[in-house]
Amino acid sequence: MSKAYCLKIPKKLGEKAIQLIKSLNLLNPDLKIAKEEYKLLIPLIREPSNAVMTRIKQDIDPVELSTSNFQLKRKKTQTLSAVLKEIIPSPLLLSLPKSYDITGQVIIIEVPPDINEYEKQLGEGLIKIYPNIKTVLSKQSAISGESRLRKYKIIAGSGETETVHKENGCLYHIDPVKAYFSPRLAFEHNRISNNVKDGENVIDMFAGVGPFAIQIAKRHKDVKVYAIDLNPDAFQFLEKNIKTNKVKSKVVPILGDAREIIERDLIGTADRIIMNLPKDSIKFIDTACTGIKSSGGIIHYYEFAGGNELFKRAKERLRNAVLKNGRQIKGIVTCRKVRATAPHEWQIVLDAFIH
Ligand code: SAM
């Protein structure tokens, strides 16, 4: 058993809460989630700050911060620091990463500089803990470029990077080297697909391998989702994922620049547009205004933000950009932090009804 901070939540909010806590990098991967009558106790890696608790309460209500004893998920020897304790000098064990992304059979990790010389051992330690993992990748750069990719180094395993990831009941063929995918967006993919109503036309402007588009199509009988991406590799995975998840009749995959495609073929088509390109979404508001039906619709607008009044500034930017394009924001129904991207920096989303 191991004592840890935890969140007590009603069982029925379990899936939602777990995804949110994962997206905030707070879920303790080594401890088993516990049950207490009608509640789940979700173990955390640290005590959340007041700001983070406020953020959690926006989506999960009721929620209570507590501490409890939890069973270890695996034998004690299989925590990362236990596996590596004979291999890495003990002062450096404190530098071991507390979190990493597991996408299908690939682990992606950021190796702290002071344990760089032990990266191979770290990768092998992870494979010991998760024997079904085939490759461990270490991040070598920030995400950059139009296709939103980063450089990786293979630090353990076979080196194969194509894999299949399960998220919210859908299966995604992915390759982090070739196309963007983040397991930290699972909650957001789910939230948006829950917001969609039957009968809607949706444009997913920056669809990647399809996690918004495909989940929307899986969940709703009568929808049409136009899923656009300009990265040919992402498009290939998107097509494969549409097939795998049997949503061919509802998702139209389109390879190309969202601006060109919407302004040529999808003018006034959408009840809803998803703009998950946080670095540059603002530059595409003109196109989104063209794609939304003349009677109005919802834009899910993502950006990176930090500092004080982050929502106030994002709202102003969005309002001005929409006005410039001859349309108006009737209301902003949601402002939320999607995930932490760096200390005090967030990916945020505004759900705006535009007319
Ligand atoms: N929505 C996906 C998800 O949740 O995993 C992927 C989001 S990723 C941050 C942004 C994607 O937009 C990348 O796959 C990139 O190739 C694509 N992209 C960038 N600029 C684009 C453009 N002008 N038109 C279409 N796709 C674009």
GROMACS .gro file of C-alpha atoms and ligand atoms in nm:
model
  382
    1MET     CA    1   0.000   0.000   0.000
    2SER     CA    2   0.110   0.355  -0.059
    3LYS     CA    3  -0.035   0.678   0.077
    4ALA     CA    4  -0.121   0.949  -0.176
    5TYR     CA    5  -0.334   1.255  -0.236
    6CYS     CA    6  -0.651   1.164  -0.418
    7LEU     CA    7  -0.974   1.299  -0.559
    8LYS     CA    8  -1.300   1.147  -0.436
    9ILE     CA    9  -1.566   1.162  -0.703
   10PRO     CA   10  -1.898   0.991  -0.774
   11LYS     CA   11  -1.848   0.666  -0.969
   12LYS     CA   12  -2.057   0.788  -1.259
   13LEU     CA   13  -1.807   1.070  -1.326
   14GLY     CA   14  -1.515   0.823  -1.324
   15GLU     CA   15  -1.418   0.815  -1.694
   16LYS     CA   16  -1.451   1.193  -1.729
   17ALA     CA   17  -1.249   1.262  -1.413
   18ILE     CA   18  -0.970   1.017  -1.502
   19GLN     CA   19  -0.924   1.174  -1.844
   20LEU     CA   20  -0.919   1.523  -1.701
   21ILE     CA   21  -0.667   1.428  -1.431
   22LYS     CA   22  -0.449   1.260  -1.694
   23SER     CA   23  -0.461   1.570  -1.913
   24LEU     CA   24  -0.339   1.773  -1.613
   25ASN     CA   25  -0.052   1.526  -1.563
   26LEU     CA   26  -0.178   1.447  -1.214
   27LEU     CA   27  -0.280   1.081  -1.232
   28ASN     CA   28  -0.050   0.852  -1.035
   29PRO     CA   29   0.023   0.569  -1.280
   30ASP     CA   30   0.168   0.339  -1.015
   31LEU     CA   31  -0.138   0.319  -0.789
   32LYS     CA   32  -0.470   0.144  -0.834
   33ILE     CA   33  -0.789   0.350  -0.836
   34ALA     CA   34  -0.991   0.257  -0.525
   35LYS     CA   35  -1.366   0.231  -0.461
   36GLU     CA   36  -1.565   0.346  -0.159
   37GLU     CA   37  -1.942   0.283  -0.174
   38TYR     CA   38  -2.062   0.512  -0.455
   39LYS     CA   39  -1.731   0.691  -0.489
   40LEU     CA   40  -1.403   0.643  -0.672
   41LEU     CA   41  -1.074   0.749  -0.516
   42ILE     CA   42  -0.833   0.857  -0.789
   43PRO     CA   43  -0.467   0.868  -0.674
   44LEU     CA   44  -0.259   1.173  -0.768
   45ILE     CA   45   0.115   1.220  -0.808
   46ARG     CA   46   0.110   1.536  -0.593
   47GLU     CA   47  -0.120   1.772  -0.409
   48PRO     CA   48  -0.294   1.990  -0.669
   49SER     CA   49  -0.256   2.369  -0.632
   50ASN     CA   50  -0.566   2.578  -0.556
   51ALA     CA   51  -0.569   2.694  -0.917
   52VAL     CA   52  -0.567   2.337  -1.044
   53MET     CA   53  -0.845   2.238  -0.798
   54THR     CA   54  -1.055   2.528  -0.928
   55ARG     CA   55  -0.990   2.403  -1.279
   56ILE     CA   56  -1.097   2.048  -1.187
   57LYS     CA   57  -1.415   2.176  -1.019
   58GLN     CA   58  -1.517   2.344  -1.344
   59ASP     CA   59  -1.575   1.999  -1.495
   60ILE     CA   60  -1.616   1.759  -1.203
   61ASP     CA   61  -1.879   1.830  -0.943
   62PRO     CA   62  -1.887   1.714  -0.668
   63VAL     CA   63  -1.518   1.650  -0.606
   64GLU     CA   64  -1.326   1.628  -0.279
   65LEU     CA   65  -0.948   1.642  -0.224
   66SER     CA   66  -0.833   1.384   0.029
   67THR     CA   67  -0.553   1.136   0.110
   68SER     CA   68  -0.577   0.760   0.125
   69ASN     CA   69  -0.380   0.436   0.107
   70PHE     CA   70  -0.368   0.277  -0.237
   71GLN     CA   71  -0.262  -0.063  -0.366
   72LEU     CA   72   0.037  -0.056  -0.599
   73LYS     CA   73  -0.059  -0.150  -0.954
   74ARG     CA   74   0.230  -0.389  -0.993
   75LYS     CA   75   0.482  -0.550  -0.766
   76LYS     CA   76   0.673  -0.285  -0.573
   77THR     CA   77   0.993  -0.373  -0.762
   78GLN     CA   78   0.823  -0.253  -1.077
   79THR     CA   79   0.813   0.117  -1.007
   80LEU     CA   80   1.061   0.304  -1.225
   81SER     CA   81   1.286   0.404  -0.937
   82ALA     CA   82   1.287   0.050  -0.796
   83VAL     CA   83   1.373  -0.101  -1.135
   84LEU     CA   84   1.658   0.148  -1.176
   85LYS     CA   85   1.788   0.170  -0.822
   86GLU     CA   86   2.089  -0.056  -0.888
   87ILE     CA   87   2.164   0.117  -1.217
   88ILE     CA   88   2.126   0.491  -1.161
   89PRO     CA   89   2.308   0.663  -0.869
   90SER     CA   90   2.054   0.718  -0.594
   91PRO     CA   91   2.062   1.103  -0.589
   92LEU     CA   92   1.964   1.093  -0.957
   93LEU     CA   93   1.664   0.868  -0.889
   94LEU     CA   94   1.489   1.183  -0.770
   95SER     CA   95   1.517   1.321  -1.124
   96LEU     CA   96   1.329   1.032  -1.283
   97PRO     CA   97   1.034   1.161  -1.484
   98LYS     CA   98   0.704   1.137  -1.297
   99SER     CA   99   0.497   1.119  -1.612
  100TYR     CA  100   0.519   0.999  -1.970
  101ASP     CA  101   0.275   0.940  -2.251
  102ILE     CA  102   0.173   0.590  -2.345
  103THR     CA  103   0.030   0.584  -2.697
  104GLY     CA  104  -0.052   0.229  -2.796
  105GLN     CA  105   0.273   0.033  -2.763
  106VAL     CA  106   0.497   0.339  -2.770
  107ILE     CA  107   0.609   0.541  -2.467
  108ILE     CA  108   0.713   0.904  -2.515
  109ILE     CA  109   0.920   1.057  -2.240
  110GLU     CA  110   1.112   1.374  -2.169
  111VAL     CA  111   1.447   1.275  -2.019
  112PRO     CA  112   1.568   1.537  -1.769
  113PRO     CA  113   1.917   1.667  -1.864
  114ASP     CA  114   2.082   1.539  -1.543
  115ILE     CA  115   1.996   1.178  -1.624
  116ASN     CA  116   2.062   1.203  -1.997
  117GLU     CA  117   2.355   0.961  -1.979
  118TYR     CA  118   2.116   0.699  -1.838
  119GLU     CA  119   1.847   0.741  -2.106
  120LYS     CA  120   1.899   0.389  -2.245
  121GLN     CA  121   1.860   0.236  -1.898
  122LEU     CA  122   1.555   0.452  -1.835
  123GLY     CA  123   1.395   0.329  -2.159
  124GLU     CA  124   1.478  -0.032  -2.077
  125GLY     CA  125   1.337   0.016  -1.726
  126LEU     CA  126   1.009   0.131  -1.875
  127ILE     CA  127   0.994  -0.176  -2.099
  128LYS     CA  128   1.051  -0.393  -1.791
  129ILE     CA  129   0.752  -0.228  -1.625
  130TYR     CA  130   0.533  -0.236  -1.937
  131PRO     CA  131   0.639  -0.554  -2.121
  132ASN     CA  132   0.396  -0.493  -2.409
  133ILE     CA  133   0.572  -0.167  -2.503
  134LYS     CA  134   0.775  -0.202  -2.822
  135THR     CA  135   0.955   0.134  -2.837
  136VAL     CA  136   1.050   0.414  -2.598
  137LEU     CA  137   1.105   0.756  -2.756
  138SER     CA  138   1.272   1.053  -2.594
  139LYS     CA  139   1.158   1.402  -2.695
  140GLN     CA  140   1.437   1.589  -2.876
  141SER     CA  141   1.262   1.910  -2.974
  142ALA     CA  142   0.950   2.116  -2.925
  143ILE     CA  143   0.654   2.055  -3.155
  144SER     CA  144   0.704   2.267  -3.466
  145GLY     CA  145   0.618   2.317  -3.831
  146GLU     CA  146   0.289   2.303  -4.019
  147SER     CA  147   0.240   1.934  -3.943
  148ARG     CA  148   0.297   1.993  -3.568
  149LEU     CA  149   0.565   1.725  -3.524
  150ARG     CA  150   0.867   1.695  -3.299
  151LYS     CA  151   1.199   1.509  -3.323
  152TYR     CA  152   1.247   1.192  -3.120
  153LYS     CA  153   1.533   0.962  -3.032
  154ILE     CA  154   1.472   0.590  -2.991
  155ILE     CA  155   1.612   0.506  -2.648
  156ALA     CA  156   1.485   0.149  -2.608
  157GLY     CA  157   1.293  -0.125  -2.785
  158SER     CA  158   1.263  -0.230  -3.147
  159GLY     CA  159   1.241   0.123  -3.284
  160GLU     CA  160   0.905   0.057  -3.446
  161THR     CA  161   0.692   0.368  -3.398
  162GLU     CA  162   0.365   0.284  -3.573
  163THR     CA  163   0.110   0.157  -3.324
  164VAL     CA  164  -0.261   0.136  -3.240
  165HIS     CA  165  -0.400   0.347  -2.957
  166LYS     CA  166  -0.739   0.301  -2.793
  167GLU     CA  167  -0.922   0.615  -2.678
  168ASN     CA  168  -1.283   0.656  -2.566
  169GLY     CA  169  -1.380   0.329  -2.737
  170CYS     CA  170  -1.218   0.417  -3.073
  171LEU     CA  171  -0.901   0.267  -3.223
  172TYR     CA  172  -0.641   0.490  -3.383
  173HIS     CA  173  -0.349   0.384  -3.602
  174ILE     CA  174  -0.082   0.641  -3.525
  175ASP     CA  175   0.287   0.709  -3.563
  176PRO     CA  176   0.412   0.997  -3.348
  177VAL     CA  177   0.708   1.047  -3.581
  178LYS     CA  178   0.483   1.107  -3.882
  179ALA     CA  179   0.158   1.260  -3.756
  180TYR     CA  180   0.043   1.458  -3.452
  181PHE     CA  181  -0.143   1.272  -3.177
  182SER     CA  182  -0.164   1.340  -2.803
  183PRO     CA  183  -0.325   1.104  -2.551
  184ARG     CA  184  -0.363   1.413  -2.328
  185LEU     CA  185  -0.649   1.535  -2.546
  186ALA     CA  186  -0.869   1.233  -2.472
  187PHE     CA  187  -1.097   1.433  -2.242
  188GLU     CA  188  -1.131   1.712  -2.498
  189HIS     CA  189  -1.207   1.472  -2.784
  190ASN     CA  190  -1.480   1.323  -2.566
  191ARG     CA  191  -1.617   1.661  -2.455
  192ILE     CA  192  -1.656   1.791  -2.809
  193SER     CA  193  -1.818   1.472  -2.934
  194ASN     CA  194  -2.069   1.499  -2.647
  195ASN     CA  195  -2.152   1.858  -2.750
  196VAL     CA  196  -2.240   1.762  -3.108
  197LYS     CA  197  -2.611   1.718  -3.186
  198ASP     CA  198  -2.760   1.469  -3.431
  199GLY     CA  199  -2.811   1.619  -3.774
  200GLU     CA  200  -2.508   1.849  -3.759
  201ASN     CA  201  -2.251   1.920  -4.028
  202VAL     CA  202  -1.910   1.951  -3.863
  203ILE     CA  203  -1.580   2.070  -4.009
  204ASP     CA  204  -1.269   1.945  -3.830
  205MET     CA  205  -1.024   2.194  -3.983
  206PHE     CA  206  -0.705   2.040  -3.845
  207ALA     CA  207  -0.809   1.678  -3.807
  208GLY     CA  208  -0.475   1.495  -3.769
  209VAL     CA  209  -0.537   1.119  -3.755
  210GLY     CA  210  -0.904   1.187  -3.677
  211PRO     CA  211  -0.970   1.168  -3.301
  212PHE     CA  212  -1.238   1.442  -3.296
  213ALA     CA  213  -1.399   1.346  -3.626
  214ILE     CA  214  -1.409   0.972  -3.564
  215GLN     CA  215  -1.544   0.989  -3.211
  216ILE     CA  216  -1.817   1.232  -3.320
  217ALA     CA  217  -1.913   0.995  -3.600
  218LYS     CA  218  -1.908   0.691  -3.369
  219ARG     CA  219  -2.131   0.861  -3.114
  220HIS     CA  220  -2.391   1.015  -3.346
  221LYS     CA  221  -2.618   0.842  -3.597
  222ASP     CA  222  -2.684   1.131  -3.825
  223VAL     CA  223  -2.378   1.356  -3.867
  224LYS     CA  224  -2.142   1.455  -4.147
  225VAL     CA  225  -1.786   1.542  -4.049
  226TYR     CA  226  -1.545   1.697  -4.300
  227ALA     CA  227  -1.201   1.608  -4.164
  228ILE     CA  228  -0.918   1.810  -4.322
  229ASP     CA  229  -0.542   1.780  -4.280
  230LEU     CA  230  -0.252   1.887  -4.494
  231ASN     CA  231  -0.001   1.632  -4.368
  232PRO     CA  232  -0.016   1.337  -4.614
  233ASP     CA  233   0.088   1.091  -4.341
  234ALA     CA  234  -0.183   1.215  -4.104
  235PHE     CA  235  -0.431   1.184  -4.392
  236GLN     CA  236  -0.329   0.821  -4.456
  237PHE     CA  237  -0.382   0.735  -4.090
  238LEU     CA  238  -0.711   0.927  -4.094
  239GLU     CA  239  -0.837   0.716  -4.386
  240LYS     CA  240  -0.723   0.397  -4.212
  241ASN     CA  241  -0.887   0.503  -3.885
  242ILE     CA  242  -1.216   0.584  -4.059
  243LYS     CA  243  -1.217   0.229  -4.195
  244THR     CA  244  -1.110   0.068  -3.868
  245ASN     CA  245  -1.384   0.246  -3.673
  246LYS     CA  246  -1.647   0.186  -3.944
  247VAL     CA  247  -1.752   0.549  -3.988
  248LYS     CA  248  -1.701   0.576  -4.365
  249SER     CA  249  -2.053   0.701  -4.431
  250LYS     CA  250  -2.017   0.989  -4.182
  251VAL     CA  251  -1.658   1.116  -4.214
  252VAL     CA  252  -1.524   1.274  -4.533
  253PRO     CA  253  -1.140   1.277  -4.520
  254ILE     CA  254  -0.985   1.561  -4.717
  255LEU     CA  255  -0.613   1.609  -4.782
  256GLY     CA  256  -0.508   1.971  -4.816
  257ASP     CA  257  -0.499   2.319  -4.671
  258ALA     CA  258  -0.816   2.388  -4.471
  259ARG     CA  259  -0.828   2.746  -4.597
  260GLU     CA  260  -0.831   2.646  -4.963
  261ILE     CA  261  -1.073   2.361  -4.915
  262ILE     CA  262  -1.332   2.547  -4.708
  263GLU     CA  263  -1.320   2.859  -4.922
  264ARG     CA  264  -1.362   2.650  -5.237
  265ASP     CA  265  -1.598   2.365  -5.138
  266LEU     CA  266  -1.748   2.417  -4.792
  267ILE     CA  267  -1.878   2.776  -4.780
  268GLY     CA  268  -2.169   2.810  -4.536
  269THR     CA  269  -2.172   2.434  -4.465
  270ALA     CA  270  -2.099   2.389  -4.095
  271ASP     CA  271  -2.306   2.395  -3.778
  272ARG     CA  272  -1.978   2.351  -3.591
  273ILE     CA  273  -1.609   2.398  -3.666
  274ILE     CA  274  -1.322   2.251  -3.463
  275MET     CA  275  -1.005   2.460  -3.481
  276ASN     CA  276  -0.747   2.253  -3.296
  277LEU     CA  277  -0.432   2.426  -3.419
  278PRO     CA  278  -0.362   2.624  -3.100
  279LYS     CA  279  -0.049   2.791  -3.233
  280ASP     CA  280  -0.219   2.944  -3.537
  281SER     CA  281  -0.601   2.908  -3.510
  282ILE     CA  282  -0.644   3.285  -3.493
  283LYS     CA  283  -0.506   3.316  -3.848
  284PHE     CA  284  -0.788   3.094  -3.976
  285ILE     CA  285  -1.087   3.273  -3.819
  286ASP     CA  286  -1.168   3.429  -4.158
  287THR     CA  287  -1.196   3.081  -4.309
  288ALA     CA  288  -1.403   2.952  -4.017
  289CYS     CA  289  -1.642   3.248  -4.060
  290THR     CA  290  -1.679   3.142  -4.425
  291GLY     CA  291  -1.743   2.779  -4.335
  292ILE     CA  292  -2.011   2.839  -4.070
  293LYS     CA  293  -2.374   2.840  -4.190
  294SER     CA  294  -2.523   3.185  -4.253
  295SER     CA  295  -2.773   3.109  -3.973
  296GLY     CA  296  -2.481   3.070  -3.729
  297GLY     CA  297  -2.289   2.794  -3.555
  298ILE     CA  298  -2.030   2.699  -3.296
  299ILE     CA  299  -1.654   2.746  -3.327
  300HIS     CA  300  -1.427   2.551  -3.091
  301TYR     CA  301  -1.131   2.784  -3.087
  302TYR     CA  302  -0.799   2.663  -2.936
  303GLU     CA  303  -0.492   2.863  -2.845
  304PHE     CA  304  -0.190   2.856  -2.617
  305ALA     CA  305  -0.212   3.104  -2.332
  306GLY     CA  306  -0.041   3.199  -2.010
  307GLY     CA  307  -0.024   3.478  -1.756
  308ASN     CA  308  -0.311   3.668  -1.599
  309GLU     CA  309  -0.653   3.707  -1.753
  310LEU     CA  310  -0.575   3.447  -2.017
  311PHE     CA  311  -0.941   3.395  -2.108
  312LYS     CA  312  -1.014   3.768  -2.120
  313ARG     CA  313  -0.735   3.825  -2.371
  314ALA     CA  314  -0.827   3.520  -2.580
  315LYS     CA  315  -1.193   3.632  -2.592
  316GLU     CA  316  -1.092   3.979  -2.709
  317ARG     CA  317  -0.870   3.836  -2.982
  318LEU     CA  318  -1.145   3.603  -3.101
  319ARG     CA  319  -1.419   3.870  -3.089
  320ASN     CA  320  -1.208   4.115  -3.292
  321ALA     CA  321  -1.113   3.854  -3.551
  322VAL     CA  322  -1.477   3.746  -3.595
  323LEU     CA  323  -1.601   4.107  -3.622
  324LYS     CA  324  -1.334   4.182  -3.885
  325ASN     CA  325  -1.488   3.909  -4.096
  326GLY     CA  326  -1.837   4.050  -4.092
  327ARG     CA  327  -1.979   3.816  -3.827
  328GLN     CA  328  -2.051   3.845  -3.456
  329ILE     CA  329  -2.003   3.638  -3.144
  330LYS     CA  330  -2.345   3.583  -2.986
  331GLY     CA  331  -2.201   3.412  -2.683
  332ILE     CA  332  -1.902   3.223  -2.550
  333VAL     CA  333  -2.049   2.917  -2.384
  334THR     CA  334  -1.729   2.763  -2.246
  335CYS     CA  335  -1.377   2.879  -2.161
  336ARG     CA  336  -1.159   2.598  -2.032
  337LYS     CA  337  -0.800   2.497  -1.980
  338VAL     CA  338  -0.749   2.185  -2.189
  339ARG     CA  339  -0.406   2.082  -2.061
  340ALA     CA  340  -0.089   2.225  -1.916
  341THR     CA  341   0.181   2.274  -2.180
  342ALA     CA  342   0.452   2.424  -1.953
  343PRO     CA  343   0.459   2.573  -1.603
  344HIS     CA  344   0.186   2.844  -1.605
  345GLU     CA  345   0.108   2.781  -1.971
  346TRP     CA  346  -0.200   2.615  -2.107
  347GLN     CA  347  -0.376   2.502  -2.416
  348ILE     CA  348  -0.716   2.666  -2.379
  349VAL     CA  349  -1.044   2.641  -2.567
  350LEU     CA  350  -1.331   2.883  -2.618
  351ASP     CA  351  -1.662   2.749  -2.749
  352ALA     CA  352  -1.816   3.046  -2.926
  353PHE     CA  353  -2.153   3.077  -3.095
  354ILE     CA  354  -2.110   3.297  -3.398
  355HIS     CA  355  -2.381   3.454  -3.611
  356SAM     N1  356  -0.711   1.753  -3.413
  356SAM     C1  357  -0.606   1.655  -3.408
  356SAM     C2  358  -0.597   1.594  -3.270
  356SAM     O1  359  -0.672   1.632  -3.181
  356SAM     O2  360  -0.513   1.505  -3.252
  356SAM     C3  361  -0.472   1.707  -3.457
  356SAM     C4  362  -0.434   1.843  -3.407
  356SAM     S1  363  -0.269   1.895  -3.449
  356SAM     C5  364  -0.244   2.006  -3.316
  356SAM     C6  365  -0.295   2.003  -3.584
  356SAM     C7  366  -0.304   1.937  -3.721
  356SAM     O3  367  -0.334   2.039  -3.818
  356SAM     C8  368  -0.179   1.868  -3.770
  356SAM     O4  369  -0.208   1.734  -3.801
  356SAM     C9  370  -0.136   1.947  -3.897
  356SAM     O5  371  -0.086   1.863  -3.997
  356SAM    C10  372  -0.267   2.010  -3.939
  356SAM     N2  373  -0.258   2.138  -4.013
  356SAM    C11  374  -0.176   2.243  -3.989
  356SAM     N3  375  -0.205   2.344  -4.075
  356SAM    C12  376  -0.308   2.304  -4.151
  356SAM    C13  377  -0.383   2.363  -4.256
  356SAM     N4  378  -0.357   2.486  -4.299
  356SAM     N5  379  -0.484   2.292  -4.311
  356SAM    C14  380  -0.511   2.166  -4.269
  356SAM     N6  381  -0.442   2.104  -4.173
  356SAM    C15  382  -0.342   2.171  -4.112
   0.00000   0.00000   0.00000
